[in-house]
mmCIF file of C-alpha atoms in Angstrom:
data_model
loop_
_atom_site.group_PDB
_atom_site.id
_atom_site.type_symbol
_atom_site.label_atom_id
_atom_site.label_comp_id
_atom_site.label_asym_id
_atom_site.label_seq_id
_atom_site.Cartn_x
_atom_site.Cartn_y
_atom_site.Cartn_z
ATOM 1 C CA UNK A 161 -3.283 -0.713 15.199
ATOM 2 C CA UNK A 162 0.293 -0.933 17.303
ATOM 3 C CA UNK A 163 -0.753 -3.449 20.399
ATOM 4 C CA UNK A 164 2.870 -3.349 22.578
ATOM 5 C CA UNK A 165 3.764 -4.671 25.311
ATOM 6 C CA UNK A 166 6.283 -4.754 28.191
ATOM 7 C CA UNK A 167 8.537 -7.522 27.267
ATOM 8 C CA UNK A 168 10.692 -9.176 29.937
ATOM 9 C CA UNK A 169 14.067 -8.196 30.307
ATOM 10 C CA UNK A 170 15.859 -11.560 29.865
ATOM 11 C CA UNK A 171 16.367 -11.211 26.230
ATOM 12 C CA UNK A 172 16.549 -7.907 25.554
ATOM 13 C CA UNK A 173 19.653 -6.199 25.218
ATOM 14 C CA UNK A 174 20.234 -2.697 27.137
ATOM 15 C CA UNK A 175 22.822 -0.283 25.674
ATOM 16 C CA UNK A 176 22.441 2.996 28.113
ATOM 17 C CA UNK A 177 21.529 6.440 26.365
ATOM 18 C CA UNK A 178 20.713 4.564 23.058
ATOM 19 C CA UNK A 179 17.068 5.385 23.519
ATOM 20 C CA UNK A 180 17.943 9.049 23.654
ATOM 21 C CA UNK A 181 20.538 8.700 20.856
ATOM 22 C CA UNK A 182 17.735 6.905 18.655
ATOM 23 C CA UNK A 183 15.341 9.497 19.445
ATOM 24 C CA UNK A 184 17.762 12.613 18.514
ATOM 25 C CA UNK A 185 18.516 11.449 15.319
ATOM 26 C CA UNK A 186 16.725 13.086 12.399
ATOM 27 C CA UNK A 187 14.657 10.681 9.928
ATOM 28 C CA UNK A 188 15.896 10.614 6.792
ATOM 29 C CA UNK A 189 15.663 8.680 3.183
ATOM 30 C CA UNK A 190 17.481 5.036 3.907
ATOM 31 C CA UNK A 191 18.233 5.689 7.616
ATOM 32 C CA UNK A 192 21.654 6.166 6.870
ATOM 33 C CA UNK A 193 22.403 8.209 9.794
ATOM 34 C CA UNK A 194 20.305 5.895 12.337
ATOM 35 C CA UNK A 195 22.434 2.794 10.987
ATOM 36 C CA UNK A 196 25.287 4.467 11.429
ATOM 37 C CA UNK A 197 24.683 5.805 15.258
ATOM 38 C CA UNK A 198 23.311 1.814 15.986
ATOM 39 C CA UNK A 199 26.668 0.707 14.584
ATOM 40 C CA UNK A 200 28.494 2.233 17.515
ATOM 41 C CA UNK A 201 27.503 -0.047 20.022
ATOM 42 C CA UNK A 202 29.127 -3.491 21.031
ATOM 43 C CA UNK A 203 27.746 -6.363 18.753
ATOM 44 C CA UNK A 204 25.730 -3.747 16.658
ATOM 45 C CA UNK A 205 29.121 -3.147 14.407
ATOM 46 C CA UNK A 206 27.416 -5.175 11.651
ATOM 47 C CA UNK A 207 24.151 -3.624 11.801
ATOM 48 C CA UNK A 208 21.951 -3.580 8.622
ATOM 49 C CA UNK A 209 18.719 -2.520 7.719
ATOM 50 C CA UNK A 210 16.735 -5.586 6.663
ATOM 51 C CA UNK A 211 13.085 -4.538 6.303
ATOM 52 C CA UNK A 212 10.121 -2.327 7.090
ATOM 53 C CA UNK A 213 6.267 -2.860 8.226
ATOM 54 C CA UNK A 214 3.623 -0.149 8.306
ATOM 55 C CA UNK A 215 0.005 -0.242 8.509
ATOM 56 C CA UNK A 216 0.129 0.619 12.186
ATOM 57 C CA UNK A 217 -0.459 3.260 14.396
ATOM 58 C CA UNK A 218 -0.762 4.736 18.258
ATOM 59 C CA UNK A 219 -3.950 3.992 20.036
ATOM 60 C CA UNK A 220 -3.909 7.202 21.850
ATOM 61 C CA UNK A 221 -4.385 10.300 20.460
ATOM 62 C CA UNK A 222 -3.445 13.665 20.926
ATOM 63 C CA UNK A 223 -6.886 16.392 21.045
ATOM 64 C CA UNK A 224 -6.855 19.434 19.184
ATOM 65 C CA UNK A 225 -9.216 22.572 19.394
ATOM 66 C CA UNK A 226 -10.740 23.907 16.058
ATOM 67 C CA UNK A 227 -8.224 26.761 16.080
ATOM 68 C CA UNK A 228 -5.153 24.313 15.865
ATOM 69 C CA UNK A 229 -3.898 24.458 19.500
ATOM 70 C CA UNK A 230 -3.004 21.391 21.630
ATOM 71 C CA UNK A 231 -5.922 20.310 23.705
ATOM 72 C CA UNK A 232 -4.207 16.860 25.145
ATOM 73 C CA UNK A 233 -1.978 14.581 24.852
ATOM 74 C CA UNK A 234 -3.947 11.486 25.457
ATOM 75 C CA UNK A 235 -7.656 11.773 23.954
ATOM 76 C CA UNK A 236 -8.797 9.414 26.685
ATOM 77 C CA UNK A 237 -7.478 10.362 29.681
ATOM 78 C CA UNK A 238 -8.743 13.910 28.477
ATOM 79 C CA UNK A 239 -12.360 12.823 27.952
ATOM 80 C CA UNK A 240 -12.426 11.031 31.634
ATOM 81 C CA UNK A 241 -11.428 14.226 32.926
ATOM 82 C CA UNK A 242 -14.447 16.498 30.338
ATOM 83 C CA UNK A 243 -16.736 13.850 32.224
ATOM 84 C CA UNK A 244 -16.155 13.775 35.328
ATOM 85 C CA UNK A 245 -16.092 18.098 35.294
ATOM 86 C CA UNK A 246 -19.876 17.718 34.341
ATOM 87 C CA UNK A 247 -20.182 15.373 37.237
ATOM 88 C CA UNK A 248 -20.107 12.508 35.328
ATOM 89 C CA UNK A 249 -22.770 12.926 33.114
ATOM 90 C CA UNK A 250 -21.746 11.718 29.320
ATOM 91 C CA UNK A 251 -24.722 12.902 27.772
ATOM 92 C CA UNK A 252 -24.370 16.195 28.936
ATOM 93 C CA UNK A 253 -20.262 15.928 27.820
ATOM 94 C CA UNK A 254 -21.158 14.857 24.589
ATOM 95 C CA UNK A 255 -23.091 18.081 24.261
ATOM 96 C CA UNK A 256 -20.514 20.357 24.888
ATOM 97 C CA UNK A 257 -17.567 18.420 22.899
ATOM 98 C CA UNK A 258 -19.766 18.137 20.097
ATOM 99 C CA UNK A 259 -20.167 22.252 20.030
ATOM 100 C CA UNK A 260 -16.545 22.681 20.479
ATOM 101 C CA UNK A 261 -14.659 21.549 17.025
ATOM 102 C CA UNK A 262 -12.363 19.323 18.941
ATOM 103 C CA UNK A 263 -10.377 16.861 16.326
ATOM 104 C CA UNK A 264 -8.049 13.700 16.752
ATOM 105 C CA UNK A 265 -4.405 13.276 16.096
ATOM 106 C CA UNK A 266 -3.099 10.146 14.596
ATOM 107 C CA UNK A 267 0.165 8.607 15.230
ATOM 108 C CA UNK A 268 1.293 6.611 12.330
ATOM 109 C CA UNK A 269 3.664 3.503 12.624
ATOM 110 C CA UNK A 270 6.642 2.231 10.671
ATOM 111 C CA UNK A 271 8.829 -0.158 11.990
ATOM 112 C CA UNK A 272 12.441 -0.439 10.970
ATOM 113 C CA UNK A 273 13.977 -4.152 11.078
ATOM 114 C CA UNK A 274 18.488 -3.809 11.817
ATOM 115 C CA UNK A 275 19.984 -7.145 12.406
ATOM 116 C CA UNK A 276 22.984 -7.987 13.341
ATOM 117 C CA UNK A 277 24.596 -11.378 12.760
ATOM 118 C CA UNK A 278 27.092 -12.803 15.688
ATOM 119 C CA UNK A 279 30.256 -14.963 15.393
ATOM 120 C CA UNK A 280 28.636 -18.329 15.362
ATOM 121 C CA UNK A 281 27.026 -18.583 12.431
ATOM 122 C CA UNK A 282 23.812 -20.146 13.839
ATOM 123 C CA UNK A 283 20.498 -18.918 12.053
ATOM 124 C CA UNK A 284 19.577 -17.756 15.472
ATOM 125 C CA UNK A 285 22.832 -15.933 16.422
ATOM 126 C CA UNK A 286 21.580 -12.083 15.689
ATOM 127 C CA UNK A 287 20.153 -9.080 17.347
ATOM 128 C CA UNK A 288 17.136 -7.686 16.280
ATOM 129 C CA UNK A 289 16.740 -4.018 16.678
ATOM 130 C CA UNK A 290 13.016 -2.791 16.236
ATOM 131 C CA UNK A 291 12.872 1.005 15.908
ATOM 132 C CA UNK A 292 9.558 2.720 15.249
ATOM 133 C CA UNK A 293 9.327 5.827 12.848
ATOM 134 C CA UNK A 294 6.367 8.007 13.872
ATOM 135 C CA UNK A 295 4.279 10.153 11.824
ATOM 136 C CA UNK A 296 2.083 12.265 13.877
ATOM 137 C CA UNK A 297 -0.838 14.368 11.670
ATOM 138 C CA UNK A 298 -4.076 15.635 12.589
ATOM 139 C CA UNK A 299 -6.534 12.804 11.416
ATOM 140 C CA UNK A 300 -10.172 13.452 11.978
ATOM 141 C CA UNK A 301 -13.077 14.965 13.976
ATOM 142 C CA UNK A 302 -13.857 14.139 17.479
ATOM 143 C CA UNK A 303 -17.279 11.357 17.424
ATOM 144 C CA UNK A 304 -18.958 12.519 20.614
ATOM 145 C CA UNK A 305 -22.451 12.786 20.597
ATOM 146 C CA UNK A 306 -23.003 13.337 17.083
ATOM 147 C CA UNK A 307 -24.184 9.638 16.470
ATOM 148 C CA UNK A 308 -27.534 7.646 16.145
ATOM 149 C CA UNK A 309 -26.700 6.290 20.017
ATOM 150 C CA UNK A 310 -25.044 9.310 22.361
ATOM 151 C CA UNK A 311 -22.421 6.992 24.162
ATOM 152 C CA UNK A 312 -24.211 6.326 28.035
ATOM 153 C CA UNK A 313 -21.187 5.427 29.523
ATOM 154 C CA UNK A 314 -17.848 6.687 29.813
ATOM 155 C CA UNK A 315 -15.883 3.291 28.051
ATOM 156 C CA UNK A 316 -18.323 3.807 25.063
ATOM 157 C CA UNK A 317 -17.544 7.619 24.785
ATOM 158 C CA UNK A 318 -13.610 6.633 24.864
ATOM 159 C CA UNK A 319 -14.348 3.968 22.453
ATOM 160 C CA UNK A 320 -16.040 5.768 19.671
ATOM 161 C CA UNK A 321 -14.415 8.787 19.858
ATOM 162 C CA UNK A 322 -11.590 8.196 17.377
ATOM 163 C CA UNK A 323 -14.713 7.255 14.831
ATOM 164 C CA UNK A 324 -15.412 10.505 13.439
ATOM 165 C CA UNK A 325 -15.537 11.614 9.517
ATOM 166 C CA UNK A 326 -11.550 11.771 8.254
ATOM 167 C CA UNK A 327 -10.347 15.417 7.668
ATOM 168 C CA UNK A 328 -9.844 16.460 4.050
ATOM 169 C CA UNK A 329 -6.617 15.526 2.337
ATOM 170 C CA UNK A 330 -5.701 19.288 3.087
ATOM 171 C CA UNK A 331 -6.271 19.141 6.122
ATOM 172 C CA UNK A 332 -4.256 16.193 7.347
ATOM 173 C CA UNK A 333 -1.278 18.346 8.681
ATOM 174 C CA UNK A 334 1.495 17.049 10.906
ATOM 175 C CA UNK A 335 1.363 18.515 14.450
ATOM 176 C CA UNK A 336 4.666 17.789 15.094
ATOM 177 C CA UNK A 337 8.093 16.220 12.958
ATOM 178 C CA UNK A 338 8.311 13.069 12.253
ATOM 179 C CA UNK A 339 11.195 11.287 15.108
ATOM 180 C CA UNK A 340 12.864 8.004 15.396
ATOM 181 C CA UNK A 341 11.810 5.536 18.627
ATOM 182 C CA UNK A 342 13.784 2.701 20.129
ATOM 183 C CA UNK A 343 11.345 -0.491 20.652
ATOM 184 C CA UNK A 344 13.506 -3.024 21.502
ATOM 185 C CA UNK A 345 16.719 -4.942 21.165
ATOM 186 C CA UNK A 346 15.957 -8.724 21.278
ATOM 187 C CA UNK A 347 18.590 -11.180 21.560
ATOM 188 C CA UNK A 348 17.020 -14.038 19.348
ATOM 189 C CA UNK A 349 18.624 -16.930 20.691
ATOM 190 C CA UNK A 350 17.823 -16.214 23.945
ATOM 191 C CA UNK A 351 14.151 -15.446 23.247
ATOM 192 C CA UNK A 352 14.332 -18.781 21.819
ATOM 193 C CA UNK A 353 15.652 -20.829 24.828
ATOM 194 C CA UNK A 354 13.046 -18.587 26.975
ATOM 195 C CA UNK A 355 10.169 -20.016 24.705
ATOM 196 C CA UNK A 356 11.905 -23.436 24.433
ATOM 197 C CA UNK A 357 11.745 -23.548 28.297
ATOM 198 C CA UNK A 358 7.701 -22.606 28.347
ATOM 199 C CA UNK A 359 7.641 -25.366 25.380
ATOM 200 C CA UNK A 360 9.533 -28.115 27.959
ATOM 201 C CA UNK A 361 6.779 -27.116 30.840
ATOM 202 C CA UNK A 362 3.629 -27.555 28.444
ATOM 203 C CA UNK A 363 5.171 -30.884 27.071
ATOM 204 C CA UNK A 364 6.137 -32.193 30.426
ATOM 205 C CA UNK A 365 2.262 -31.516 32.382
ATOM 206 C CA UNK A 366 1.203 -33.182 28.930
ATOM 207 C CA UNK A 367 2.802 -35.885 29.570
ATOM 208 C CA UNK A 368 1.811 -36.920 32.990
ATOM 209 C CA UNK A 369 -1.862 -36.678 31.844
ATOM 210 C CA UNK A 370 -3.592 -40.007 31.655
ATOM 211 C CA UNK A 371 -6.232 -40.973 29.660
ATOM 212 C CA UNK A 372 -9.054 -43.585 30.226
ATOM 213 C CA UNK A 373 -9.376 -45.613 27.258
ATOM 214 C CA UNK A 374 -12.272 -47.814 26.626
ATOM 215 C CA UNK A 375 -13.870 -50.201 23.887
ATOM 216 C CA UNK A 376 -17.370 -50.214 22.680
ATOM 217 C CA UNK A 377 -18.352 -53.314 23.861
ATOM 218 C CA UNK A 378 -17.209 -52.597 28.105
ATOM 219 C CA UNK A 379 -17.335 -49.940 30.456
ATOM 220 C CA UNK A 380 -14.085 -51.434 31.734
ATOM 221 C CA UNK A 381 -11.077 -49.497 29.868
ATOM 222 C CA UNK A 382 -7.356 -49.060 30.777
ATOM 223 C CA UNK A 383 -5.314 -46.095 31.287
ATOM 224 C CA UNK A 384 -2.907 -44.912 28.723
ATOM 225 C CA UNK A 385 -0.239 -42.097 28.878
ATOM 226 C CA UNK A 386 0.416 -39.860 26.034
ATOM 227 C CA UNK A 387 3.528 -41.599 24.875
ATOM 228 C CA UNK A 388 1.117 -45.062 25.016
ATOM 229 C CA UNK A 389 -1.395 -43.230 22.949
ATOM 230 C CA UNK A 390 0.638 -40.948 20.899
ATOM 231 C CA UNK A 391 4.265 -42.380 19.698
ATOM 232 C CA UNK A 392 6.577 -39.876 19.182
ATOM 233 C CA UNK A 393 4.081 -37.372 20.011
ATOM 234 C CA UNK A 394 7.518 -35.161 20.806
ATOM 235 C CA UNK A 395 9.518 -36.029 18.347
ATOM 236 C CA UNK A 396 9.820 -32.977 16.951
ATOM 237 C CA UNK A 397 10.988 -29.306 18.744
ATOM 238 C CA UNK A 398 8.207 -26.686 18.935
ATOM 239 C CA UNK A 399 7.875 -24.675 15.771
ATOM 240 C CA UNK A 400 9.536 -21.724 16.766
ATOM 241 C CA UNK A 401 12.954 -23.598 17.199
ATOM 242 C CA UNK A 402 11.821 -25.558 14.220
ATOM 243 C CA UNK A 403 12.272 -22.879 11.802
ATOM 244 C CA UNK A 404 15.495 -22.124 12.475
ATOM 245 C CA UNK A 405 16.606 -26.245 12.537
ATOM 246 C CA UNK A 406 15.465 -26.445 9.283
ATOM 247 C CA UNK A 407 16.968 -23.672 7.890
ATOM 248 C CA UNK A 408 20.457 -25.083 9.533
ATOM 249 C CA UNK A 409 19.594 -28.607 7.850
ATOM 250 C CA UNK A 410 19.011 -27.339 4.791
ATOM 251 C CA UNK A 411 20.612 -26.436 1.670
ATOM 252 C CA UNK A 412 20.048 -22.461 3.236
ATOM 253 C CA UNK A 413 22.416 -23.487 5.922
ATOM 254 C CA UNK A 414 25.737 -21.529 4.933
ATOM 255 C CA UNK A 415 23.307 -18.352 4.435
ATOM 256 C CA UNK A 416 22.535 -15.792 7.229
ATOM 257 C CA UNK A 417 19.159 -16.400 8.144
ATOM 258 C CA UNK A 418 18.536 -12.639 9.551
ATOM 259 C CA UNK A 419 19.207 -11.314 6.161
ATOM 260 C CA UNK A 420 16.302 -12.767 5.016
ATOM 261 C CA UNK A 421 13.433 -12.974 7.688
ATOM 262 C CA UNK A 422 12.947 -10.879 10.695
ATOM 263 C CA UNK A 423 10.583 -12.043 13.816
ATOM 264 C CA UNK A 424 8.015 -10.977 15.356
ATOM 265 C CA UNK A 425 8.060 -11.560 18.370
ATOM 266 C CA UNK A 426 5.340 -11.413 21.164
ATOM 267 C CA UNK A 427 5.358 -12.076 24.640
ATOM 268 C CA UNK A 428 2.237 -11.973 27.326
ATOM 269 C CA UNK A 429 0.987 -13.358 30.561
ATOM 270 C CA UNK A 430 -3.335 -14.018 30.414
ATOM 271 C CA UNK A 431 -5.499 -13.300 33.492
ATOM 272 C CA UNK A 432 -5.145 -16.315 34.821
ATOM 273 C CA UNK A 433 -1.199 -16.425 35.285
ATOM 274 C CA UNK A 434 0.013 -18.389 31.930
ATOM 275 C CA UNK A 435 2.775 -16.819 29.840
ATOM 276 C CA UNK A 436 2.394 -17.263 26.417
ATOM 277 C CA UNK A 437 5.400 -16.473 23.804
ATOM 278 C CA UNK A 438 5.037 -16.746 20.071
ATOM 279 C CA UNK A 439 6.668 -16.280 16.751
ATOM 280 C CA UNK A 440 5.801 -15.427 13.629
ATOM 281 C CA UNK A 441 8.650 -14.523 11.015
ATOM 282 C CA UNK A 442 8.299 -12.161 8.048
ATOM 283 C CA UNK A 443 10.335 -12.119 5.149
ATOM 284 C CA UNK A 444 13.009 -9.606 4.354
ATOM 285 C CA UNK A 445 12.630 -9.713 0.394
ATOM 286 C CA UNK A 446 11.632 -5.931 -0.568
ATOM 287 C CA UNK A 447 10.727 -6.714 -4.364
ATOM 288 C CA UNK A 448 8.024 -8.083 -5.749
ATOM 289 C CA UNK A 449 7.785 -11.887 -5.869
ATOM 290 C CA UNK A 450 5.967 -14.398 -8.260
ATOM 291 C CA UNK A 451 3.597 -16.265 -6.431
ATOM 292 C CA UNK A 452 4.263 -20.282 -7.503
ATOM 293 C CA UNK A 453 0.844 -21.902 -8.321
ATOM 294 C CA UNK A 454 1.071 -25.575 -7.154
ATOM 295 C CA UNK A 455 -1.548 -26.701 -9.376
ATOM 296 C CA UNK A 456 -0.534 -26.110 -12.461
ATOM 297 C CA UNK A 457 2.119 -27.471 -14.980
ATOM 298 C CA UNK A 458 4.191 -30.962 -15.014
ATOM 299 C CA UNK A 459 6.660 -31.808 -12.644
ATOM 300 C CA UNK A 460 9.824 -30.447 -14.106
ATOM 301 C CA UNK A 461 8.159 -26.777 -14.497
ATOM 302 C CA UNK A 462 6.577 -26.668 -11.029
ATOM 303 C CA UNK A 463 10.134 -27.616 -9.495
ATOM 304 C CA UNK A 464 12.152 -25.105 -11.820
ATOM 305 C CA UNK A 465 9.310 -21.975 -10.748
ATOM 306 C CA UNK A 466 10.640 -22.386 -7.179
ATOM 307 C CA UNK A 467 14.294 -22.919 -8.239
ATOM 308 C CA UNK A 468 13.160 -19.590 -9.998
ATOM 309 C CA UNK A 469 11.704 -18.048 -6.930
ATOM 310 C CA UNK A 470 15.448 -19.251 -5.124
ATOM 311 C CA UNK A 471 17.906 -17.387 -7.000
ATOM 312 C CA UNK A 472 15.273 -14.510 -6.759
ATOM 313 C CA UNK A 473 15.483 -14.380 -3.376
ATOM 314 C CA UNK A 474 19.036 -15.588 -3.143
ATOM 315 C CA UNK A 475 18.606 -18.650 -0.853
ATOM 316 C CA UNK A 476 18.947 -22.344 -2.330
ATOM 317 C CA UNK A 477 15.280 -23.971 -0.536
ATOM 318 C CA UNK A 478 14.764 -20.688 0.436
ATOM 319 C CA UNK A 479 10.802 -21.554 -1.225
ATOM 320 C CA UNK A 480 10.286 -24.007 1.647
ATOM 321 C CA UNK A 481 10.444 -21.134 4.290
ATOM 322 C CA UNK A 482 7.902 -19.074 2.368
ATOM 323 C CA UNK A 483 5.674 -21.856 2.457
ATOM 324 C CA UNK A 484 5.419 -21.904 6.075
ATOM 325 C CA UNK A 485 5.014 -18.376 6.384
ATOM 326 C CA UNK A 486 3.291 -15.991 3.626
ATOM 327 C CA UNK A 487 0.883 -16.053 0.195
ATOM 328 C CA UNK A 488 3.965 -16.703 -2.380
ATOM 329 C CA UNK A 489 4.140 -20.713 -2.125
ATOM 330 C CA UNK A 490 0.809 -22.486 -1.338
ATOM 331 C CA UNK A 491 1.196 -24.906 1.412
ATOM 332 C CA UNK A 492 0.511 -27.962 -0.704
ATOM 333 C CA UNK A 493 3.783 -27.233 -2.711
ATOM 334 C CA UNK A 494 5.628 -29.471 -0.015
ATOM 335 C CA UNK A 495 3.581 -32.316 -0.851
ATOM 336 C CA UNK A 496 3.838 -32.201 -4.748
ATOM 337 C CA UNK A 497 7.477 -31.871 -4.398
ATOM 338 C CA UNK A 498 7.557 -34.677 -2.070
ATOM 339 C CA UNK A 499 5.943 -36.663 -4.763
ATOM 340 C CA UNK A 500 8.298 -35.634 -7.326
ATOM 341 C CA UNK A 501 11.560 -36.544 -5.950
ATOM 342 C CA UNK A 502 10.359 -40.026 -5.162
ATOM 343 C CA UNK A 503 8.392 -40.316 -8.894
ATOM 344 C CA UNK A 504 11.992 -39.124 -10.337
ATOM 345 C CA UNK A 505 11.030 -36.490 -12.118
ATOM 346 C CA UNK A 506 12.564 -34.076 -10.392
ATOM 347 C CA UNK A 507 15.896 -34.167 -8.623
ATOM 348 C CA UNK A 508 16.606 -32.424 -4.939
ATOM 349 C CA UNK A 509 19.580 -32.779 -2.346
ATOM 350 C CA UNK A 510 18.956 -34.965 0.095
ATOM 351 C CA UNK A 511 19.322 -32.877 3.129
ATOM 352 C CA UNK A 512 16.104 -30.421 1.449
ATOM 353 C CA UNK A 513 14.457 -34.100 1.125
ATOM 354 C CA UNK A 514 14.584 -35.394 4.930
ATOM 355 C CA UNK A 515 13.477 -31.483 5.983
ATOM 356 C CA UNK A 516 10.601 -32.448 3.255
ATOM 357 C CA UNK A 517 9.663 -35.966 4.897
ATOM 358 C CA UNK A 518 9.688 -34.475 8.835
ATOM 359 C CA UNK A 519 7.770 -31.809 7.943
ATOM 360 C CA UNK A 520 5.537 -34.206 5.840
ATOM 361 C CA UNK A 521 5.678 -36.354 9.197
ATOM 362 C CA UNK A 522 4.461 -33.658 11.330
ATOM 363 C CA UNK A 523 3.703 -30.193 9.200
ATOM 364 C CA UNK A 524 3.966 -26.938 10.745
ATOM 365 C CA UNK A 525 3.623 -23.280 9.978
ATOM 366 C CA UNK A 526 2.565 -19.917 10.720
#
């Protein structure tokens, strides 16, 4: 299910009337004429599609009557307003929805991944442009009162609603043509030095914490910072800068980054005030990929499967970054290779061994 949310506007990029532009173009096989309408705008020139994720879809719903014709637009708004015509009785609401027929819409989610590299040549120098592609069919039956448990409340009706029995095959229609939508256009290295900055407040209120420390045999104890308790504690940048170090210490370095991992990218504020920003990439690969088995055969195979699993991909250490994220390279594959290299059975550059030992130091992942 799609969960958005209003994203500040420090990172994102604004490009006036693209929203409108997006949404009038007509979805097609390879997005050829979307690419070609983002390419128009400054720093977009080098647009390219570099991935897709479905699996999603709309919370709301639009309600239908059983004769086809649009009921609402938003199935709970609409049942707060059936309600609170029978003068807020839900049972009585139930009774009456239940006689009429009424089904569900779905909106189905795919989202398109563009990026577009800048000048620099920094892993994190690109624009990500997230556009949604939205099929809207007629799903299933509206779940009113038909149920073990008639919903008492209002909430419950609006929650179980959308849990009626699925239409037949047939029967799942669209109710209107599929269409293009314009998320977002993040500027990656700033939403970087936005999360590096929430990343330099948490570190810095960790570090004037102090910490009674005491022995077994006294009550007396002394007190202890975190740099006292913890050496190097810091040593190493949160793991959403991280990612993109390595990759620019590595043997990946004189690669693009974007052409092979997108982000995604979330950004909230809790209850109580604290902003919270995370990361998780995804890989851009579109073909099916081997998954390397880190248990199993000597030294010299186990290396040459993820050499294999490189040129595959088309990134030299390229299986390092699908061990942090993904089911393709089992987590302890670092350690093995680790192992390895110092045993001399297998040889590696040095720059993919010190990324190896820090992350050996202090692992990370997602």
């Amino acid at each position: 299910m799609s969960n958005r949310m209003e994203s500040p506007a420090s990172y994102l990029r604004h490009y006036p009337g693209l929203a409108a532009a997006v949404g009038a173009c007509a979805p097609v096989q390879k997005h050829a004429n979307l690419l070609e309408r983002l390419r128009r705008e400054p720093a977009l020139e080098m647009a390219q599609l570099a991935t897709t994720r479905g699996g999603m879809w709309l919370h709301r719903r639009k309600v239908f009557g059983a004769d086809g014709t649009l009921v609402a637009d938003d199935h709970e708004a609409w049942l707060a307003q059936e309600v609170a015509r029978d003068g807020g009785s839900v049972a009585e609401t139930c009774s009456r929805l239940d006689a009429g027929g009424y089904r569900l819409s779905q909106c189905q989610i795919t989202t398109l991944y563009f990026v577009a590299p800048g000048l620099t040549g920094e892993p994190s120098d690109f624009l990500q442009v997230e556009v949604d592609v939205e099929d809207e069919i007629l799903d299933r039956e509206l779940l009113a009162g038909r149920t073990w448990r008639v919903p008492t409340t209002l909430e419950a009706l609006q929650r179980e609603a959308d849990q009626g029995l699925q239409l037949p095959e047939a029967e799942r229609v669209p109710v209107r043509p599929r269409n293009y939508r314009l998320r977002r256009v993040v500027d990656v290295e700033d939403w970087l030095k936005v999360a590096d900055s929430l990343e330099d407040v948490r570190r810095e209120a960790f570090r004037e914490r102090r910490y009674k420390v005491t022995s077994s045999g006294t009550q007396e104890g002394t007190i202890q910072t975190p740099d006292e308790l913890w050496p190097g504690w810091d040593r190493f940048a949160a793991k959403h800068r991280r990612f993109f170090l390595d990759w620019h210490r590595s043997s990946a370095s004189p690669y693009r980054l974007c052409e092979h991992w997108v982000l995604q990218l979330t950004d909230w504020t809790d209850p109580s005030g604290r902003r919270e920003m995370d990361m998780v990439p995804m890989w851009a690969f579109n073909r099916p990929l081997a998954k390397v088995n880190a248990s199993k055969g000597g030294d010299y195979e186990f290396y040459g499967a993820l050499q294999k699993l490189d040129r595959r991909i088309g990134v030299p250490f390229g299986w390092y970054f699908y061990m942090l994220h993904g089911n393709r390279v089992e987590s302890d594959t670092g350690e093995r290779v680790i192992r390895a290299a110092e045993a001399g059975t297998i040889v590696m550059p040095e720059c993919d061994y010190r990324v190896l030992k820090d992350w050996q130091t202090s692992s990370y992942g997602f």
